[in-house]
Amino acid sequence: MSLNSKIYKYSKLLRGKVLNMKPEMKVETTWYGGEHTGFAVYTKKLNNPIVYSFGVGTDISFDNELIKNHNAKVFAFDPTPGSIKWLETQNVSENFVFSPVGISDKDGVEQFFLPEDGNCVSASTVVRNGLKRTPIDVPMKRLATLLQENNHTSIDILKIDIEGSEFSVVPDILKSNLNIDQLCLEVHDRFFDNGKQMLKEMLDLIKANGYVLIAVSDYFQELTFVKKNIL
């Protein structure tokens, strides 16, 4: 951990800004992706995995490293116009399949708020500072719907980085009883006044559904959970 990371981490803890999350089990993991766009992955027995990746932004290093190292088939999703335009300029692997659709707890068209900064692509269904107040309409689907459309009955790795919408999406995924081995989740509790409580409740729900927290990033934002029965 860098000195800056340590300062950030412990200052946040001391000020009570973040939950003091720690891995519940020590297992070997590999970090894939950038410092702020990647996740720790449990790679034991990870061969030709099916990966669903929500929140492309302008960085697919996480997806590319899974493809390179494990021959993953990545199904990536993002309805953000800036992300769609950026992907059109990229030379992606044939194992990278993109759809301009977002994930939600319901199927249909939803309002999507784009960042005020034209160089940023961190859009969200959650209204917050830094986003335009006039939304656009984008297509959204439940994970259960997308699996059915792709004829998948299970997912090896589910990556979710959806700028605050995880607090409604994750509970819907869990109640759908989908077969998911690993969950790589970026949390955005900082966007909400009661974010710490929302995060605690979501963590409790994830654990109650048979998952173990095995990795927490230095910034307390990137979390990796694994089903107990595959450890």
Short mmCIF file of C-alpha atoms in Angstrom, two decimals:
data_model
loop_
_atom_site.label_atom_id
_atom_site.label_comp_id
_atom_site.label_asym_id
_atom_site.label_seq_id
_atom_site.Cartn_x
_atom_site.Cartn_y
_atom_site.Cartn_z
CA MET A 1 0.00 0.00 0.00
CA SER A 2 1.38 3.43 -0.94
CA LEU A 3 1.87 6.18 1.66
CA ASN A 4 -0.96 8.21 0.10
CA SER A 5 -3.25 5.17 0.29
CA LYS A 6 -2.41 4.67 3.97
CA ILE A 7 -3.08 8.34 4.78
CA TYR A 8 -6.40 8.22 2.91
CA LYS A 9 -7.43 4.96 4.54
CA TYR A 10 -6.72 5.84 8.14
CA SER A 11 -7.99 9.42 7.91
CA LYS A 12 -11.31 8.11 6.62
CA LEU A 13 -11.46 5.55 9.43
CA LEU A 14 -10.61 8.07 12.13
CA ARG A 15 -13.28 10.47 10.90
CA GLY A 16 -15.87 7.72 10.76
CA LYS A 17 -16.41 8.27 7.03
CA VAL A 18 -16.19 4.61 6.06
CA LEU A 19 -17.03 1.22 7.50
CA ASN A 20 -13.98 -0.64 8.72
CA MET A 21 -14.42 -3.57 6.35
CA LYS A 22 -11.98 -6.46 6.50
CA PRO A 23 -11.79 -9.74 4.57
CA GLU A 24 -13.54 -12.53 6.46
CA MET A 25 -11.25 -15.19 5.03
CA LYS A 26 -7.68 -15.10 3.82
CA VAL A 27 -7.41 -16.52 0.30
CA GLU A 28 -5.03 -15.84 -2.54
CA THR A 29 -6.30 -13.28 -5.04
CA THR A 30 -4.98 -11.43 -8.08
CA TRP A 31 -5.68 -7.76 -8.80
CA TYR A 32 -6.94 -7.14 -12.33
CA GLY A 33 -7.51 -3.67 -13.79
CA GLY A 34 -6.41 -0.19 -12.76
CA GLU A 35 -5.94 1.14 -9.23
CA HIS A 36 -9.44 2.64 -9.16
CA THR A 37 -11.08 0.53 -11.87
CA GLY A 38 -10.01 -2.97 -10.90
CA PHE A 39 -10.80 -5.70 -8.41
CA ALA A 40 -9.17 -8.57 -6.59
CA VAL A 41 -10.22 -11.88 -8.14
CA TYR A 42 -10.14 -15.38 -6.69
CA THR A 43 -8.42 -17.20 -9.54
CA LYS A 44 -8.20 -20.77 -8.27
CA LYS A 45 -9.84 -23.10 -10.82
CA LEU A 46 -10.84 -20.09 -12.95
CA ASN A 47 -10.86 -21.55 -16.45
CA ASN A 48 -12.79 -20.06 -19.38
CA PRO A 49 -15.08 -18.09 -17.05
CA ILE A 50 -18.28 -16.32 -18.00
CA VAL A 51 -18.00 -12.71 -16.82
CA TYR A 52 -20.75 -10.09 -16.68
CA SER A 53 -19.25 -6.61 -16.39
CA PHE A 54 -21.50 -3.63 -15.63
CA GLY A 55 -20.03 -0.15 -15.87
CA VAL A 56 -17.52 0.05 -18.71
CA GLY A 57 -16.63 3.73 -18.48
CA THR A 58 -13.45 4.24 -20.49
CA ASP A 59 -11.42 1.43 -18.98
CA ILE A 60 -11.74 -2.26 -19.83
CA SER A 61 -8.40 -3.35 -18.37
CA PHE A 62 -10.17 -5.56 -15.81
CA ASP A 63 -12.03 -7.35 -18.59
CA ASN A 64 -8.99 -7.59 -20.86
CA GLU A 65 -6.82 -9.13 -18.15
CA LEU A 66 -9.44 -11.78 -17.44
CA ILE A 67 -9.58 -12.55 -21.15
CA LYS A 68 -5.80 -12.67 -21.47
CA ASN A 69 -5.09 -14.73 -18.36
CA HIS A 70 -8.14 -17.00 -18.17
CA ASN A 71 -9.72 -16.97 -21.63
CA ALA A 72 -12.79 -15.31 -20.15
CA LYS A 73 -15.89 -14.55 -22.19
CA VAL A 74 -16.89 -11.07 -21.06
CA PHE A 75 -20.38 -9.68 -21.52
CA ALA A 76 -20.06 -5.94 -20.86
CA PHE A 77 -22.85 -3.41 -20.41
CA ASP A 78 -23.05 0.37 -20.20
CA PRO A 79 -25.75 2.75 -21.51
CA THR A 80 -23.60 5.89 -21.14
CA PRO A 81 -23.19 7.68 -24.51
CA GLY A 82 -19.57 8.59 -23.74
CA SER A 83 -18.70 4.97 -22.98
CA ILE A 84 -20.42 3.72 -26.12
CA LYS A 85 -18.53 6.26 -28.23
CA TRP A 86 -15.21 5.41 -26.56
CA LEU A 87 -15.66 1.68 -27.14
CA GLU A 88 -16.18 2.31 -30.86
CA THR A 89 -12.55 3.47 -30.99
CA GLN A 90 -11.16 0.40 -29.22
CA ASN A 91 -9.80 -2.78 -30.75
CA VAL A 92 -11.54 -5.27 -28.48
CA SER A 93 -11.15 -9.01 -28.25
CA GLU A 94 -13.69 -11.31 -29.87
CA ASN A 95 -14.27 -12.53 -26.30
CA PHE A 96 -15.55 -9.08 -25.33
CA VAL A 97 -19.25 -8.68 -26.13
CA PHE A 98 -20.74 -5.24 -25.47
CA SER A 99 -24.37 -4.14 -25.09
CA PRO A 100 -25.44 -0.49 -24.63
CA VAL A 101 -27.78 -1.44 -21.79
CA GLY A 102 -27.67 -0.73 -18.05
CA ILE A 103 -28.54 -2.95 -15.11
CA SER A 104 -31.51 -2.23 -12.89
CA ASP A 105 -34.00 -3.89 -10.58
CA LYS A 106 -36.59 -3.67 -13.35
CA ASP A 107 -36.80 -3.90 -17.13
CA GLY A 108 -37.59 -0.80 -19.14
CA VAL A 109 -36.47 2.74 -19.90
CA GLU A 110 -35.11 4.83 -17.03
CA GLN A 111 -33.82 8.33 -16.48
CA PHE A 112 -30.04 8.57 -16.55
CA PHE A 113 -28.09 11.59 -15.32
CA LEU A 114 -24.90 12.46 -17.18
CA PRO A 115 -21.89 14.22 -15.60
CA GLU A 116 -21.56 17.97 -15.97
CA ASP A 117 -17.91 17.49 -16.87
CA GLY A 118 -17.86 16.49 -20.52
CA ASN A 119 -14.62 14.56 -20.01
CA CYS A 120 -16.21 12.30 -17.40
CA VAL A 121 -18.46 9.28 -18.09
CA SER A 122 -19.58 8.45 -14.53
CA ALA A 123 -23.32 8.74 -15.12
CA SER A 124 -25.98 7.38 -12.78
CA THR A 125 -29.66 6.86 -12.12
CA VAL A 126 -28.96 8.49 -8.74
CA VAL A 127 -29.13 12.29 -8.70
CA ARG A 128 -26.09 13.82 -6.99
CA ASN A 129 -23.67 16.71 -7.19
CA GLY A 130 -21.66 16.83 -10.40
CA LEU A 131 -24.44 15.45 -12.57
CA LYS A 132 -26.73 17.33 -14.93
CA ARG A 133 -30.26 17.83 -13.68
CA THR A 134 -31.79 17.09 -17.09
CA PRO A 135 -31.68 13.31 -17.64
CA ILE A 136 -31.66 11.20 -20.77
CA ASP A 137 -33.62 7.99 -21.27
CA VAL A 138 -31.66 4.74 -21.49
CA PRO A 139 -32.62 1.04 -21.67
CA MET A 140 -32.25 -0.93 -18.46
CA LYS A 141 -32.66 -4.64 -17.70
CA ARG A 142 -32.54 -6.93 -14.70
CA LEU A 143 -29.64 -9.36 -14.50
CA ALA A 144 -32.09 -12.27 -14.56
CA THR A 145 -33.46 -10.99 -17.87
CA LEU A 146 -30.00 -10.65 -19.41
CA LEU A 147 -28.99 -14.17 -18.40
CA GLN A 148 -32.15 -15.54 -19.94
CA GLU A 149 -31.55 -13.62 -23.18
CA ASN A 150 -27.98 -14.96 -23.38
CA ASN A 151 -28.98 -18.53 -22.44
CA HIS A 152 -26.77 -18.50 -19.36
CA THR A 153 -27.63 -20.36 -16.19
CA SER A 154 -24.61 -19.22 -14.20
CA ILE A 155 -21.91 -16.54 -13.98
CA ASP A 156 -18.37 -17.07 -12.76
CA ILE A 157 -17.67 -13.39 -12.08
CA LEU A 158 -20.13 -10.52 -11.80
CA LYS A 159 -18.56 -7.04 -11.80
CA ILE A 160 -20.73 -4.10 -10.80
CA ASP A 161 -19.61 -0.46 -10.87
CA ILE A 162 -22.80 1.51 -11.34
CA GLU A 163 -22.34 4.74 -9.39
CA GLY A 164 -24.76 4.24 -6.49
CA SER A 165 -27.44 2.14 -8.16
CA GLU A 166 -25.96 -0.97 -6.52
CA PHE A 167 -28.13 -0.40 -3.47
CA SER A 168 -31.25 -1.28 -5.45
CA VAL A 169 -29.69 -3.68 -7.97
CA VAL A 170 -27.83 -6.03 -5.62
CA PRO A 171 -30.92 -6.93 -3.54
CA ASP A 172 -32.82 -7.72 -6.76
CA ILE A 173 -29.98 -9.98 -7.94
CA LEU A 174 -29.87 -11.83 -4.64
CA LYS A 175 -33.61 -12.43 -4.45
CA SER A 176 -33.50 -13.83 -8.00
CA ASN A 177 -31.43 -16.81 -6.73
CA LEU A 178 -28.97 -16.61 -9.61
CA ASN A 179 -25.91 -18.86 -9.70
CA ILE A 180 -22.99 -16.43 -9.30
CA ASP A 181 -19.61 -17.57 -7.95
CA GLN A 182 -17.89 -14.21 -7.47
CA LEU A 183 -19.18 -10.68 -6.99
CA CYS A 184 -16.79 -7.77 -7.60
CA LEU A 185 -18.63 -4.72 -6.35
CA GLU A 186 -17.66 -1.06 -6.20
CA VAL A 187 -19.65 0.70 -3.50
CA HIS A 188 -20.68 4.35 -3.50
CA ASP A 189 -22.05 4.86 0.00
CA ARG A 190 -20.38 8.29 -0.05
CA PHE A 191 -23.13 9.52 -2.38
CA PHE A 192 -25.80 9.22 0.32
CA ASP A 193 -26.39 10.92 3.68
CA ASN A 194 -27.18 7.54 5.25
CA GLY A 195 -24.69 5.70 3.07
CA LYS A 196 -22.89 3.87 5.89
CA GLN A 197 -26.14 2.31 7.07
CA MET A 198 -27.18 1.46 3.51
CA LEU A 199 -23.84 -0.23 2.95
CA LYS A 200 -24.02 -2.18 6.20
CA GLU A 201 -27.47 -3.48 5.31
CA MET A 202 -26.32 -4.49 1.82
CA LEU A 203 -23.24 -6.26 3.19
CA ASP A 204 -25.40 -8.17 5.66
CA LEU A 205 -27.73 -9.20 2.84
CA ILE A 206 -24.87 -10.40 0.64
CA LYS A 207 -23.41 -12.47 3.48
CA ALA A 208 -26.84 -13.90 4.33
CA ASN A 209 -26.97 -15.23 0.77
CA GLY A 210 -23.89 -17.39 1.22
CA TYR A 211 -21.08 -15.05 0.20
CA VAL A 212 -17.80 -14.38 2.01
CA LEU A 213 -15.94 -11.06 1.77
CA ILE A 214 -12.41 -12.00 0.67
CA ALA A 215 -10.92 -8.66 -0.47
CA VAL A 216 -11.25 -4.95 0.31
CA SER A 217 -9.30 -2.32 -1.65
CA ASP A 218 -7.17 0.32 0.04
CA TYR A 219 -9.95 2.85 -0.59
CA PHE A 220 -12.75 0.70 0.90
CA GLN A 221 -14.65 0.93 -2.39
CA GLU A 222 -13.78 -2.22 -4.36
CA LEU A 223 -15.04 -5.36 -2.64
CA THR A 224 -14.85 -8.99 -3.71
CA PHE A 225 -17.22 -11.67 -2.45
CA VAL A 226 -17.08 -15.39 -3.18
CA LYS A 227 -19.67 -18.10 -2.63
CA LYS A 228 -18.65 -20.26 0.31
CA ASN A 229 -19.12 -23.47 -1.61
CA ILE A 230 -16.35 -22.71 -4.12
CA LEU A 231 -13.69 -21.85 -1.55
#
